[in-house]
Amino acid sequence: MAEQPQLGPEPEAVHGGEPGSKPEAEPGSVVAAAFGGIGPDQIEQDLIAREARAAIPRRIGRGISHIFEKVTGGVKLGAERASHLTNAVVSKAANIKIFGQNLKTNTIDYALHHKKEIVTGAVTGAVAGGLGKAAVRGVLTGTGGFLVAAGAGAGGGALAGGVKEYLKQREGIQINEAEKALIISGLKNEFRRIRGADKKKIRDAAVRGAIVGAIGGLVGAEITDFVANNEWVQEQIAKIRVLEIRLPEVKIPQFEGTAPSVPGGFAPDFPALETTPFPTAEVTPVPAAPTLEPIATPGPVAAPTATVEATAVAPTAVPTAEATPTPTVTPIPTETPTPVPTGTPTPEASPGPPPAVQPPAAPELAPAPPASELAAAPPVVAPEASPATPPTSPVTAEPASVPPGGGLAVAQPEVPAPPAELATLPEQIPLPAGSNPWEVTDRYLHDILGRDPTNAEILQVTKEVCRQSNISVPNWEITGEIDHRKLPVNYKLIFNDPVKKLIAGMKG
Amino acid sequence: MDQQIQAYLESLVSEVLQSHALVNYTSQQKNEYAQKLRDHFNNVIFDIVLDQMTPEQLNSIKDIPMESPEFAQKIEEISAQIPSLSQVLEKRLAQETHALKNNPKIII
């Protein structure tokens, strides 16, 4: 038997030691005695652990409510329905194996809590640079479960429809096979060159994305089933009528040359989508969800969207909580979303014909094929490529004021001055070991905004921080004295007024 | 989650290391081979993800430096959008493991 931990004073101090002869019993020891020797520390730890376990389904419920609202264009689930859907998702997940392991509740929690936007994007197919509104419509019109969870099982035929839609959209894109092969080849070779932590980081990101996508598929499938079988939800959607998602991003100005694509960034709004009548599916009672053990809570999961019910909303005026003001982003005219004609596919706004691709001067290398395809192929030796170096072009006076890719600078909307609460925040943050400006900005924003910042927000602020901190980021066309890849530990990242003004705009 | 991914890949590495073809390897040779295996599995995973991407998705990452956090972030986002990616990865990694068990020297 495990030895009892030493908890508090000895028992006699509680049960009859002579008054005055021994130190007075501490309150904890009384509790310890009352609970058969289990001390307050352990009780407290147990309570904390229990509370933490109980919080998991609540967080999952909140995540699902959030996604549901996005998918349906604004229908709020309410606590009871959120609980029902959460139970359905968690119990279904228990039967799913990914990478040889059961999909655990804490993995779903991680995905829905920490990767909420990615999962939301996976469910709706509308993440930045994503697959378009047709997919979203697909979810709602029953082709759904757009991203297929591993063994999600729900609505198998419908899921196949979702994949078909994905493939159709892939085909719909004008593919220049040679160009695609060139890009893939280049990326594969580049990946083979990098080593250690960077490689592992990318590998983990890819697998994590696959898992998160599978969870998104599972949630999407369950939502699809739920919607198809729930008359109330269908009524709410019919009232809203605009079955679109607010997620698709305003494509932040496309960079040319070596500028990076923008990871994420969500549009405040999206053009009106054709109204697709929701199928009047036969209403069948929703089966009771299996019990969730061991983490199920006795009561319903309290969702943040509690009892607010959706009412008729003007078709184009569904507000979104994720609308992110991007005061300094200058929209490019060609990126402006245009109304989508009804009854036709809804292609993504295109920035125009793609620029001609200049093949790299280095010889094209075929990446090493996987072992299963290797027979007696001779080894391929990748030549060393010169590392990316900062451009030697003259320093521009104020790169931020010129829209990347050229064009006329448009007057920036007025940015509010940083409020007093921001003014008191530190203006310099030393770069921790193993970190980078992006991560520091992410944490800074999270603390200030009280929520996970979007990628677009992080990107916007990180750029400003780099400018203010004299950090050179060639791919962002930001010049500075120190290269962003060579920042020493404790390098002072500047979060001064210009940065805080940006954040103030996001906070509002 | 990353530890689980790591554990899964390590289980594949262990599986290959038990191959009869490696029975005469010293522990140092096995360690070196295990390192190559890990690198190989990393390459396989990344290749699969790239092969599944749409041209638009490829375009969105091609100019981002791989060492930057944005690249990993973008890969995660895109991976989450690829239907059945987890199944594809699992299947291909199992194929790789099987092939390597039969002929471990193909990556030497």
Coordinates of C-alpha atoms in Angstrom, one line a residue, chain A residues 97-101 104 106-107 110-111 115 118 121-122 127-131 146-151 163 166 170 173 175 179-180 183-184 187-188 190-192 194-195 198-214 251 257-264 348 367-375 436 438-439 455 459 475-476 484, chain B residues 1-12 33 35 37-101 103-108:
Chain A
K97 CA -8.4 6.0 -34.4
I98 CA -5.8 8.4 -35.8
F99 CA -2.2 7.3 -36.1
G100 CA -2.9 4.2 -34.1
Q101 CA -4.5 6.0 -31.2
K104 CA -9.0 11.4 -27.1
N106 CA -8.3 16.2 -24.7
T107 CA -7.2 16.2 -28.3
Y110 CA -6.9 21.1 -27.8
A111 CA -8.2 21.4 -31.3
K115 CA -6.9 25.8 -32.9
I118 CA -8.3 26.3 -38.0
G121 CA -11.9 26.6 -41.3
A122 CA -11.7 22.9 -41.7
V127 CA -10.0 29.1 -44.2
A128 CA -7.9 31.7 -45.7
G129 CA -6.9 30.7 -49.2
G130 CA -9.4 28.0 -48.8
L131 CA -11.8 26.2 -51.0
F146 CA -16.7 18.6 -46.3
L147 CA -13.5 17.5 -44.6
V148 CA -13.8 13.9 -43.9
A149 CA -12.8 12.7 -40.4
A150 CA -11.0 9.4 -40.2
G151 CA -13.8 7.0 -39.7
V163 CA -14.9 15.3 -51.2
Y166 CA -13.3 19.5 -53.2
R170 CA -9.4 21.5 -57.6
I173 CA -8.6 25.8 -60.9
I175 CA -3.6 24.2 -63.2
E179 CA 4.4 25.2 -62.6
K180 CA 2.9 23.1 -59.9
I183 CA 6.9 24.5 -56.9
I184 CA 6.5 21.1 -55.3
L187 CA 9.7 22.9 -51.7
K188 CA 10.6 19.3 -51.3
E190 CA 14.2 23.0 -49.6
F191 CA 12.7 20.8 -46.9
R192 CA 15.4 18.2 -47.4
I194 CA 16.6 22.2 -43.5
R195 CA 17.5 20.2 -40.3
D198 CA 12.8 23.5 -38.0
K199 CA 12.2 20.3 -39.8
K200 CA 10.4 18.7 -36.9
K201 CA 8.4 21.9 -36.4
I202 CA 7.0 21.7 -39.9
R203 CA 6.5 17.9 -39.7
D204 CA 4.5 18.4 -36.4
A205 CA 2.5 21.2 -38.0
A206 CA 1.6 19.0 -40.9
V207 CA 0.5 16.1 -38.8
R208 CA -1.2 18.3 -36.3
G209 CA -3.1 19.9 -39.1
A210 CA -4.1 16.5 -40.3
I211 CA -5.5 15.6 -36.9
V212 CA -7.1 19.0 -36.4
G213 CA -8.7 18.6 -39.9
A214 CA -10.0 15.2 -39.0
K251 CA -6.9 38.7 -49.3
G257 CA 8.4 38.7 -55.9
T258 CA 9.6 37.1 -52.7
A259 CA 7.0 38.4 -50.4
P260 CA 5.2 35.8 -48.4
S261 CA 1.6 35.0 -48.7
V262 CA -0.4 36.1 -45.8
P263 CA -1.3 33.3 -43.4
G264 CA -4.9 33.9 -42.5
E348 CA -12.9 32.9 -55.4
P367 CA 13.0 14.9 -54.5
A368 CA 13.9 11.5 -53.2
P369 CA 10.9 9.2 -53.7
P370 CA 9.6 7.3 -50.7
A371 CA 11.1 4.0 -49.9
S372 CA 8.0 2.2 -51.2
E373 CA 8.7 3.5 -54.6
L374 CA 12.5 3.2 -54.5
A375 CA 13.9 0.3 -56.4
N436 CA 10.8 35.0 -32.3
W438 CA 5.8 36.4 -34.2
E439 CA 5.4 34.3 -31.1
N455 CA -3.1 35.4 -38.1
L459 CA 1.0 39.4 -39.0
N475 CA 10.3 39.0 -47.5
W476 CA 8.1 41.6 -45.9
H484 CA 15.2 38.6 -38.4
Chain B
M1 CA -0.3 16.4 -29.3
D2 CA 3.2 16.8 -30.6
Q3 CA 4.4 14.1 -28.1
Q4 CA 1.8 11.8 -29.5
I5 CA 3.0 12.4 -33.0
Q6 CA 6.5 11.8 -31.9
A7 CA 5.6 8.6 -30.1
Y8 CA 3.7 7.3 -33.2
L9 CA 6.7 8.0 -35.4
E10 CA 9.1 6.4 -33.0
S11 CA 7.0 3.3 -33.0
L12 CA 7.4 3.1 -36.7
Y33 CA 20.1 4.4 -39.0
Q35 CA 18.2 9.0 -37.3
L37 CA 14.7 6.9 -40.6
R38 CA 13.3 9.8 -38.7
D39 CA 14.5 12.2 -41.4
H40 CA 13.0 9.9 -44.0
F41 CA 9.6 9.8 -42.3
N42 CA 9.7 13.6 -42.0
N43 CA 10.3 13.9 -45.7
V44 CA 7.6 11.4 -46.5
I45 CA 5.0 13.3 -44.4
F46 CA 6.0 16.6 -46.0
D47 CA 5.9 15.2 -49.5
I48 CA 2.5 13.8 -49.0
V49 CA 1.1 17.1 -47.7
L50 CA 2.6 18.9 -50.7
D51 CA 1.3 16.4 -53.2
Q52 CA -2.2 16.8 -51.8
M53 CA -2.2 20.6 -52.0
T54 CA -4.0 22.6 -54.6
P55 CA -2.0 25.0 -56.8
E56 CA -3.5 27.8 -54.8
Q57 CA -2.3 26.4 -51.6
L58 CA 1.1 25.8 -53.0
N59 CA 1.3 29.3 -54.2
S60 CA 0.4 30.5 -50.8
I61 CA 3.4 28.9 -49.2
K62 CA 6.1 28.9 -51.8
D63 CA 7.6 32.2 -50.9
I64 CA 7.5 31.8 -47.1
P65 CA 10.8 31.0 -45.6
M66 CA 10.6 27.5 -44.1
E67 CA 12.4 28.5 -40.9
S68 CA 9.7 31.1 -40.2
P69 CA 6.9 30.4 -37.8
E70 CA 4.4 31.5 -40.5
F71 CA 5.4 28.5 -42.7
A72 CA 4.6 26.0 -40.0
Q73 CA 1.4 27.8 -39.2
K74 CA 0.4 27.8 -42.9
I75 CA 1.2 24.2 -43.3
E76 CA -1.0 23.4 -40.3
E77 CA -3.9 25.4 -41.7
I78 CA -3.6 23.8 -45.1
S79 CA -3.2 20.3 -43.7
A80 CA -6.4 20.8 -41.8
Q81 CA -8.2 21.5 -45.1
I82 CA -7.1 18.5 -47.0
P83 CA -9.7 15.8 -46.9
S84 CA -8.7 12.5 -45.2
L85 CA -5.1 13.6 -44.8
S86 CA -4.7 11.8 -41.6
Q87 CA -5.8 8.6 -43.3
V88 CA -3.6 9.2 -46.2
L89 CA -0.6 9.8 -44.0
E90 CA -1.2 6.8 -41.9
K91 CA -1.6 4.6 -44.9
R92 CA 1.5 5.8 -46.6
L93 CA 3.6 5.7 -43.5
A94 CA 2.5 2.1 -43.0
Q95 CA 3.5 1.3 -46.5
E96 CA 6.9 3.0 -46.0
T97 CA 7.4 1.1 -42.8
H98 CA 6.6 -2.2 -44.5
A99 CA 8.9 -1.4 -47.4
L100 CA 11.7 -0.4 -45.1
K101 CA 11.4 -3.5 -43.0
N103 CA 14.7 -3.7 -47.4
P104 CA 16.1 -1.2 -44.8
K105 CA 19.0 -0.4 -47.0
I106 CA 17.1 1.5 -49.5
I107 CA 17.5 4.7 -47.5
I108 CA 21.2 4.2 -46.7

